Amino acid sequence: MCGVFGAVLPASFGTTGTEAGSVAALGLFALQHRGQESAGLAVSDGDQLMVYKDLGLISSVLDERRLPSLRGHLAIAHCRYSTTGSTVWENAQPTLRLGPRRALAIGHNGNLVNTRELLGHLRGGRSRLPASTDTELLTALLADEPAADTVDALVRVLPRIRGAFTLVVLDERRVIGVRDPHGFRPLVLGRLPAPDRSPDRPRLWTDDAATTDGWCLSSETAGLDIVGAEYVRDVEPGEMVILEEGHEPRSVRFAPPDPALCVFELIYFARPDSYMEGRNLYEARRRMGMELAREHPTRTDLVMPVPDTGAPAAAGFAEASGIPYREGLVRNRYTGRTFIQPSQTMRQRGVTIKLNPLREVVRGRRLTVVDDSIVRGTTTKQIVSLLRKAGAEEVHVRISAPPIYNPCFYGIDTQIETELIAATKSVDEIRDFIGADSLGYLSIAGVLAALDLPYERFCFACFDGRYPEPVPYDVESRKFMLEEEEPVAIRG
Ligand code: SF4
């Protein structure tokens, strides 16, 4: 998973020439939860592109020593995580390629599913790629494309690309936001009102109208909030939005929309203060907890969340069930998510580093413990064990998502099916494995009821196996087909 941000700031926003880079870096801070392995920033001054990227958290990569040298009124930023041994500097983003016709930098969120086929389209083959990501391949294809400009190159190349791709693309003069036809990963457009703008000025979406406003693209609306930008609208599936200094954003459609936003973004991944599909995600998750209480009621003394991501659903569960809500686990905020640490050993170690039970709260009590997902089961097992050691009398686990049966090929790391506990164990077997007194998952219908949105808007493939875009995987025989021999690692 990755976070992307883009910014175009006219001269009225400052005179140092570093404002766009600073705004993009700040926006990216709000997206740190989407990737903690590397971060980077690319800027253009209208003439030349410059990229700085490195492994590490955003605060250590894009600090006050680096930002002053990244000058330009156009900027894109990216944070990334992967888990398959490709955490190397070369694979950090934005990518940069100086092609015969254009210079390009790209930040990508999502995974492509036809990487091998695309590699066949690249002149010179894999030896031309300095990194082993699908993003590097896409950047090379776009830089090579014999089209008049970047927008034309995108219009020609993007229809050949399959899978999940939310992009921020930077050339010398523009920042371009792109969402694949399914819109698997989110992207929103925001406006930074010009310092000199009259408050009465109409705020219409008018192609090519002159503007002194600044414009931003962000994976999540929380990124707009942190830089003080107002939300304008989502970039639509199959659309690119072109940001250019002095102009209102321009929309170009490169494919008909076939929406399938990743429902996991709403259940777990995105920040609770972000909005998607018109829903605030804290509220959506609270309602999922309420549905969960209806589907799988408990008789316990307390409802408690697995912090922090289980908190909204636990609040909803408590509200709907009338059982008091308490916090029974304290999270160390300065460790990463266990879900995205690189190895199973690290994950197992991570949960004890991360969580500590409040003995006074849990001792002698029957607990309903609410979390938003069980991926491998090891984290939940350790949480149940921690609570029992702290004196809990009963531990009833409730999950505000359906069981994850299938791997994701669109950019969330539930990739290895053999690691998904629900793929090989029944709910009762999972309950026994984690050591809980009972276990209940929210149904797909329950998720949809909480969202009050139709199934057709979302991808639910990891829950029901209905992949909106064909993947390099034989769902019938449950065998990987291309993964082992895939020549280019696929991580966005
Ligand atoms: Fe999201 Fe699951 Fe679909 Fe992947 S398979 S995009 S995690 S809903």
PDB file of C-alpha atoms and ligand atoms in Angstrom, residues 1 164 184-185 260-265 267 404 406-414 458-468, ligand 1:
ATOM      1  CA  MET A   1       0.000   0.000   0.000  1.00  0.00           C
ATOM      2  CA  ALA A 164      -4.811  -1.055  -9.695  1.00  0.00           C
ATOM      3  CA  PHE A 184      -9.407   0.450  -6.677  1.00  0.00           C
ATOM      4  CA  ARG A 185      -7.377   3.026  -4.774  1.00  0.00           C
ATOM      5  CA  ALA A 260     -14.715  -1.196  -7.649  1.00  0.00           C
ATOM      6  CA  LEU A 261     -13.203   0.809  -4.803  1.00  0.00           C
ATOM      7  CA  CYS A 262     -11.356  -1.430  -2.335  1.00  0.00           C
ATOM      8  CA  VAL A 263     -13.797  -1.903   0.524  1.00  0.00           C
ATOM      9  CA  PHE A 264     -10.871  -2.670   2.806  1.00  0.00           C
ATOM     10  CA  GLU A 265      -9.939   1.012   2.556  1.00  0.00           C
ATOM     11  CA  ILE A 267     -13.109  -1.055   6.763  1.00  0.00           C
ATOM     12  CA  ILE A 404     -10.409 -12.910   4.299  1.00  0.00           C
ATOM     13  CA  ASN A 406      -8.479 -14.731  -0.937  1.00  0.00           C
ATOM     14  CA  PRO A 407      -5.282 -12.823  -1.647  1.00  0.00           C
ATOM     15  CA  CYS A 408      -5.360  -9.258  -2.933  1.00  0.00           C
ATOM     16  CA  PHE A 409      -3.614  -8.474  -6.208  1.00  0.00           C
ATOM     17  CA  TYR A 410      -4.524  -4.825  -6.217  1.00  0.00           C
ATOM     18  CA  GLY A 411      -2.117  -3.418  -3.669  1.00  0.00           C
ATOM     19  CA  ILE A 412      -2.883  -4.665  -0.169  1.00  0.00           C
ATOM     20  CA  ASP A 413      -0.529  -7.217   1.232  1.00  0.00           C
ATOM     21  CA  THR A 414      -2.782 -10.166   1.868  1.00  0.00           C
ATOM     22  CA  PHE A 458     -16.808  -1.981  -4.368  1.00  0.00           C
ATOM     23  CA  CYS A 459     -14.219  -4.661  -4.685  1.00  0.00           C
ATOM     24  CA  PHE A 460     -14.878  -7.409  -2.132  1.00  0.00           C
ATOM     25  CA  ALA A 461     -12.566  -9.944  -3.796  1.00  0.00           C
ATOM     26  CA  CYS A 462     -10.524 -10.916  -0.758  1.00  0.00           C
ATOM     27  CA  PHE A 463     -13.814 -11.753   0.955  1.00  0.00           C
ATOM     28  CA  ASP A 464     -15.784 -13.362  -1.886  1.00  0.00           C
ATOM     29  CA  GLY A 465     -13.258 -14.146  -4.649  1.00  0.00           C
ATOM     30  CA  ARG A 466     -15.040 -12.010  -7.264  1.00  0.00           C
ATOM     31  CA  TYR A 467     -12.053 -10.194  -8.730  1.00  0.00           C
ATOM     32  CA  PRO A 468     -13.187  -7.150 -10.745  1.00  0.00           C
TER      33      PRO A 468
HETATM   34 FE1  SF4 B   1      -9.370  -4.423  -1.385  1.00  0.00          FE
HETATM   35 FE2  SF4 B   1      -9.652  -7.028  -0.963  1.00  0.00          FE
HETATM   36 FE3  SF4 B   1     -10.259  -5.985  -3.355  1.00  0.00          FE
HETATM   37 FE4  SF4 B   1      -7.717  -6.097  -2.535  1.00  0.00          FE
HETATM   38  S1  SF4 B   1      -9.077  -7.848  -3.001  1.00  0.00           S
HETATM   39  S2  SF4 B   1      -8.715  -4.373  -3.543  1.00  0.00           S
HETATM   40  S3  SF4 B   1      -7.921  -5.745  -0.314  1.00  0.00           S
HETATM   41  S4  SF4 B   1     -11.278  -5.588  -1.360  1.00  0.00           S
END
